[in-house]
mmCIF file of C-alpha atoms in Angstrom:
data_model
loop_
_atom_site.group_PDB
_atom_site.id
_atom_site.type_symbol
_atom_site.label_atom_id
_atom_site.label_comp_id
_atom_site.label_asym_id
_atom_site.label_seq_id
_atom_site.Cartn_x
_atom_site.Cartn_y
_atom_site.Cartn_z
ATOM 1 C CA UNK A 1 -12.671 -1.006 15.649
ATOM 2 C CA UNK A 2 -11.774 -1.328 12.128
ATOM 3 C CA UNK A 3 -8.291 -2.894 11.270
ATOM 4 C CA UNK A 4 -6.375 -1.293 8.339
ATOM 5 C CA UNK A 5 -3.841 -2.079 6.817
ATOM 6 C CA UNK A 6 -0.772 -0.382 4.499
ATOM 7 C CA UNK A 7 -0.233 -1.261 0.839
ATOM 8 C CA UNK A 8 2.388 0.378 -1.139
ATOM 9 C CA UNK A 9 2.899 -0.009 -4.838
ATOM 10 C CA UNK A 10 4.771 1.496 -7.622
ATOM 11 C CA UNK A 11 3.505 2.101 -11.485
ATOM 12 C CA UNK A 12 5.210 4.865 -13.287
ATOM 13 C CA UNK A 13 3.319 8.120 -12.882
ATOM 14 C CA UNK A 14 1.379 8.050 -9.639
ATOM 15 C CA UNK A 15 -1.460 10.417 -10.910
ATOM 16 C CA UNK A 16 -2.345 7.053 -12.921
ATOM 17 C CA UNK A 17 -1.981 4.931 -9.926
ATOM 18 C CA UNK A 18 -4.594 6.783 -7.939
ATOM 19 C CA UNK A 19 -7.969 5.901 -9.760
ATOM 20 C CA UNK A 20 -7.960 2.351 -10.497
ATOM 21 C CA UNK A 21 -7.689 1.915 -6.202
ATOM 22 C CA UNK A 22 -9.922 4.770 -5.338
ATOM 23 C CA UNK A 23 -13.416 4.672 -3.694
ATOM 24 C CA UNK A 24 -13.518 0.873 -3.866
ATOM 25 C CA UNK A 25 -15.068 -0.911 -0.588
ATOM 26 C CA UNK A 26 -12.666 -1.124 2.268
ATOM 27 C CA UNK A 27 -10.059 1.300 0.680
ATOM 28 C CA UNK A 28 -9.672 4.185 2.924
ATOM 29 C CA UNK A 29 -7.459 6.055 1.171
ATOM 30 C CA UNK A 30 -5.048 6.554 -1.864
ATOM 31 C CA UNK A 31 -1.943 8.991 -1.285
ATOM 32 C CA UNK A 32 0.400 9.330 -4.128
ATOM 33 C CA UNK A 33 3.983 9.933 -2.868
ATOM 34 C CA UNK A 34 7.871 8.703 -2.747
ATOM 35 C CA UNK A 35 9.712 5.816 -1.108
ATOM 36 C CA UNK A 36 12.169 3.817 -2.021
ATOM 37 C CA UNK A 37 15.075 6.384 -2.171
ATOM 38 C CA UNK A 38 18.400 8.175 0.166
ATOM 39 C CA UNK A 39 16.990 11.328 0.105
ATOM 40 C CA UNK A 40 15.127 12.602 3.286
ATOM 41 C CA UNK A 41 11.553 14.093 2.456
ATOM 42 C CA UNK A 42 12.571 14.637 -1.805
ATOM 43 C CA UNK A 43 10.429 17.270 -3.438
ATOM 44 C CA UNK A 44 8.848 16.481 -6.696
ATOM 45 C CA UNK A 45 11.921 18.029 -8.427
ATOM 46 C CA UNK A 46 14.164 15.840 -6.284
ATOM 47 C CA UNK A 47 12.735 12.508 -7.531
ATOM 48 C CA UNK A 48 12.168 13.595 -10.973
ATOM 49 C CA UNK A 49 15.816 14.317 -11.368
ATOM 50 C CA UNK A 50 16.075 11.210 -10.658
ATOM 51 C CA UNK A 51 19.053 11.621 -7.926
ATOM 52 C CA UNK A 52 16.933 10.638 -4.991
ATOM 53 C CA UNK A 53 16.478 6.987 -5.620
ATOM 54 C CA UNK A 54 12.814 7.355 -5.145
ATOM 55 C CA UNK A 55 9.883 5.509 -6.949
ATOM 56 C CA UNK A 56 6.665 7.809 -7.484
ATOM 57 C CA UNK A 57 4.692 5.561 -5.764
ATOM 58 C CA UNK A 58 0.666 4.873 -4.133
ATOM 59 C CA UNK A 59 0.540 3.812 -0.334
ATOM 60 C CA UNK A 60 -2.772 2.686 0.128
ATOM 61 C CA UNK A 61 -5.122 2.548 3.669
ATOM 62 C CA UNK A 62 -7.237 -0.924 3.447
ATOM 63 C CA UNK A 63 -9.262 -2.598 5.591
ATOM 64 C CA UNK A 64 -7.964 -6.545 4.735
ATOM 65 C CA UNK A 65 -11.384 -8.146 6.028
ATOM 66 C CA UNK A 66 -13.230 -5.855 2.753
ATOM 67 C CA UNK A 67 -10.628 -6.142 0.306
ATOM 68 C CA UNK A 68 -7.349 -8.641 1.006
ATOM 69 C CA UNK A 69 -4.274 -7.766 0.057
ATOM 70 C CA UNK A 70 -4.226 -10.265 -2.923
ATOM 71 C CA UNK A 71 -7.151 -8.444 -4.292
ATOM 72 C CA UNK A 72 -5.242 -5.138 -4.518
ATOM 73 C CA UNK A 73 -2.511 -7.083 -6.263
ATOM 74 C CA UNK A 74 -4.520 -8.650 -8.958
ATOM 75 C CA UNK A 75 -5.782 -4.957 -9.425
ATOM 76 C CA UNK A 76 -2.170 -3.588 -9.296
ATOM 77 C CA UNK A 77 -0.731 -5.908 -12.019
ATOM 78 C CA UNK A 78 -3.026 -5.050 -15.145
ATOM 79 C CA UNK A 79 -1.881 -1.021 -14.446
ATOM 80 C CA UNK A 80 1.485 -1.534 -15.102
ATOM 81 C CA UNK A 81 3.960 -2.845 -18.075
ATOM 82 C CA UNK A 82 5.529 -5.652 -15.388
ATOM 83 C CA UNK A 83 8.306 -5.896 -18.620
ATOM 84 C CA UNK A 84 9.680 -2.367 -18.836
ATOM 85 C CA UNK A 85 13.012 -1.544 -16.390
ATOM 86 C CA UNK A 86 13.236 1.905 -17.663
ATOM 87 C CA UNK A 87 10.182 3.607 -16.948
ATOM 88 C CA UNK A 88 6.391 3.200 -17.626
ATOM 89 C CA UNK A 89 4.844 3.984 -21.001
ATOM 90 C CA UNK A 90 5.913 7.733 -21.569
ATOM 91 C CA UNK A 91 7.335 8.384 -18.283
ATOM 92 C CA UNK A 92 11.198 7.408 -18.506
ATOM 93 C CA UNK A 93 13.731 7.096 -15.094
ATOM 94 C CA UNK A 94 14.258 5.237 -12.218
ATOM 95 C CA UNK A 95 11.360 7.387 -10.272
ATOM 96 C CA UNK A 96 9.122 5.627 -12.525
ATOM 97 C CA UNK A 97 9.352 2.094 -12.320
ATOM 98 C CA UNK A 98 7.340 -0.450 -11.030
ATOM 99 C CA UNK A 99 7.923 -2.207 -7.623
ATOM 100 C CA UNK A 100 5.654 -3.795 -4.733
ATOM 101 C CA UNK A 101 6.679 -2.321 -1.276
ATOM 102 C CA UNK A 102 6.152 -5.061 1.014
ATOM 103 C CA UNK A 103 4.585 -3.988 4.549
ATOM 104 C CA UNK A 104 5.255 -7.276 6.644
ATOM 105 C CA UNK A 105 6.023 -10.911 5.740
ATOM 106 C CA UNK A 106 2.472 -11.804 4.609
ATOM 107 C CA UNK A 107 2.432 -9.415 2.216
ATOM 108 C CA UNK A 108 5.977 -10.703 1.227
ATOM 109 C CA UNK A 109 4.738 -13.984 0.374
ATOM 110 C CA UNK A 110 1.434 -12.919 -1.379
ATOM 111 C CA UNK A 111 3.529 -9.973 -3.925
ATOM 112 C CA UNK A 112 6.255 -12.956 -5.123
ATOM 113 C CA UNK A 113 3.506 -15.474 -5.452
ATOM 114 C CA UNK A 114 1.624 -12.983 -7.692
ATOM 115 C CA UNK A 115 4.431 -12.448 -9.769
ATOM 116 C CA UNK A 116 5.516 -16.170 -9.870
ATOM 117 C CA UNK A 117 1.583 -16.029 -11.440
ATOM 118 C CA UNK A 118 2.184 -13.264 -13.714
ATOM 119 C CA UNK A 119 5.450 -14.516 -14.662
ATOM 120 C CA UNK A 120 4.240 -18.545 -15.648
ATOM 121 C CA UNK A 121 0.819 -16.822 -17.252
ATOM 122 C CA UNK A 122 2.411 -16.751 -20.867
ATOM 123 C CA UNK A 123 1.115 -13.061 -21.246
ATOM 124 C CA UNK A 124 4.332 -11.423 -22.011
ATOM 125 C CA UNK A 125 7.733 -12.914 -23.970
ATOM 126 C CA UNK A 126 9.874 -10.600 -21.814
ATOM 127 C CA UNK A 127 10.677 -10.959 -18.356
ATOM 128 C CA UNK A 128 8.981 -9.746 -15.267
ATOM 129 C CA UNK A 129 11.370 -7.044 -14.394
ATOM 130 C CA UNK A 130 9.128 -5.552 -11.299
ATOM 131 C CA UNK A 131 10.519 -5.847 -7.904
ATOM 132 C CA UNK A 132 9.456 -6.916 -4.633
ATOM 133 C CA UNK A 133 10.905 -4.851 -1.885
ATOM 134 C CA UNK A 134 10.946 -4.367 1.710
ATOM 135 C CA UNK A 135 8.668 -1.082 2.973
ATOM 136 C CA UNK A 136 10.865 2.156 3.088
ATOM 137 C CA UNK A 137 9.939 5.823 4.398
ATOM 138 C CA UNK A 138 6.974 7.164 2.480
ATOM 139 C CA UNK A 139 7.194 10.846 1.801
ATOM 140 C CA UNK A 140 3.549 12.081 0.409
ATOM 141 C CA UNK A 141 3.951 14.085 -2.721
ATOM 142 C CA UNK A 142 3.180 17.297 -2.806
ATOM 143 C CA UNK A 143 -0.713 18.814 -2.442
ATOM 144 C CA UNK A 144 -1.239 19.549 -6.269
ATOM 145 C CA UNK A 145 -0.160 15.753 -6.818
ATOM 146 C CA UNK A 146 -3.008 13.803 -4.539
ATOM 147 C CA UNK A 147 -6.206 13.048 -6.376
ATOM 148 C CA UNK A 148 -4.964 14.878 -9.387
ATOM 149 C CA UNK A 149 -7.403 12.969 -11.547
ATOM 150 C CA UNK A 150 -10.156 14.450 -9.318
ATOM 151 C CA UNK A 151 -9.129 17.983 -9.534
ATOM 152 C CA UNK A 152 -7.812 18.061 -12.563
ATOM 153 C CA UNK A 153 -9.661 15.716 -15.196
ATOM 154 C CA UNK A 154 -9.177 17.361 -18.202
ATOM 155 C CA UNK A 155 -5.663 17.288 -17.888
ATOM 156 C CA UNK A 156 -5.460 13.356 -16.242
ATOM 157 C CA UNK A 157 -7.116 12.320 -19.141
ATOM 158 C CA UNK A 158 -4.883 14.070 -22.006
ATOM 159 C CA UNK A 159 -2.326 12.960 -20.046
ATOM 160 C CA UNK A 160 -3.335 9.694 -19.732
ATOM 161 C CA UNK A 161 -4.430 9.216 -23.478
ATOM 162 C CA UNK A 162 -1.190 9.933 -24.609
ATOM 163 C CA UNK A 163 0.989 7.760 -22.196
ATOM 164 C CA UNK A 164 -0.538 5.035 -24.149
ATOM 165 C CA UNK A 165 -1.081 3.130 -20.586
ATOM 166 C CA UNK A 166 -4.974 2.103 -21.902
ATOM 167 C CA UNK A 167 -3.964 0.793 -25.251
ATOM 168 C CA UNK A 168 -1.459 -1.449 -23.315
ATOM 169 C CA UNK A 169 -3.822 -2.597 -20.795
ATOM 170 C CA UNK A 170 -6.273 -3.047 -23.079
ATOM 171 C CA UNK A 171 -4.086 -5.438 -25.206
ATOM 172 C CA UNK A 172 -2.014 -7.413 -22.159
ATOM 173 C CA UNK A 173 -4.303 -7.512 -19.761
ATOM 174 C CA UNK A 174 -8.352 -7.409 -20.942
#
């Protein structure tokens, strides 16, 4: 029997967060959701408000033997402005920052060495703002929400061109 594992992430919008993890070998699945907050089970509205506390987030389903844990954080970091405490790219508020959600001590140890790397990499002049937390309740998002850039790609990728997320990526991290 397979062993799987949970890996939870947070990048600003989650509809962006989705893709770059889907389908890839030994990822079972991608559900975009909430954690991090006081509310119990937010809505969408809730966290958008931004009076839940919650990060939009990704909790992923991997199988470790396929595809470690360090792999999905070398794949997490180029998504994400690691610099920017307010939001990510055009989505502003707390529900869209960016944090690792740390599932056990392993994974602990593997998200602040990966931002120790990020951080003494030279890439950016300002500081690496992203957290490292302990796991807290994950609440998936509503239906409309999961693999929104599956069932709804023209509007994922107008969306996406104008966060200006690719140029970003393309400049920082390529």
């Amino acid at each position: 029997m397979k062993q799987t594992e949970i890996a939870t992430f947070a990048g600003g919008c989650f509809w962006c967060m989705v893709k770059p993890f889907d389908q890839l070998p030994g990822i079972h699945a991608v559900v975009s959701g909430y954690s991090g907050g006081h509310v119990i089970d937010p809505s969408y509205e809730d966290v958008k408000s931004g009076d839940s506390g919650h990060y939009e987030v990704v909790q992923i389903t991997f199988d470790p033997a396929l595809f470690p844990y360090k792999q999905l954080l070398d794949l997490y970091w180029p998504q994400i402005d690691p610099t920017d405490d307010g939001g990510q790219f055009q989505d502003r508020g707390e529900s869209y920052r960016t944090a690792i959600f740390y599932h056990n001590e392993q994974q602990r140890q593997l998200a602040e060495e990966s931002k120790r790397e990020v951080e003494q990499s030279g890439r950016f002049k300002k500081p690496i703002v992203t957290k490292i937390l302990p796991s807290a309740p994950f609440y998936p998002a509503e239906d409309y929400h999961q693999d929104f850039y599956k069932k709804n790609p023209k509007e994922y990728k107008e969306d996406r061109a104008q966060s200006g997320r690719d140029e970003f990526i393309e400049e920082n991290w390529k």
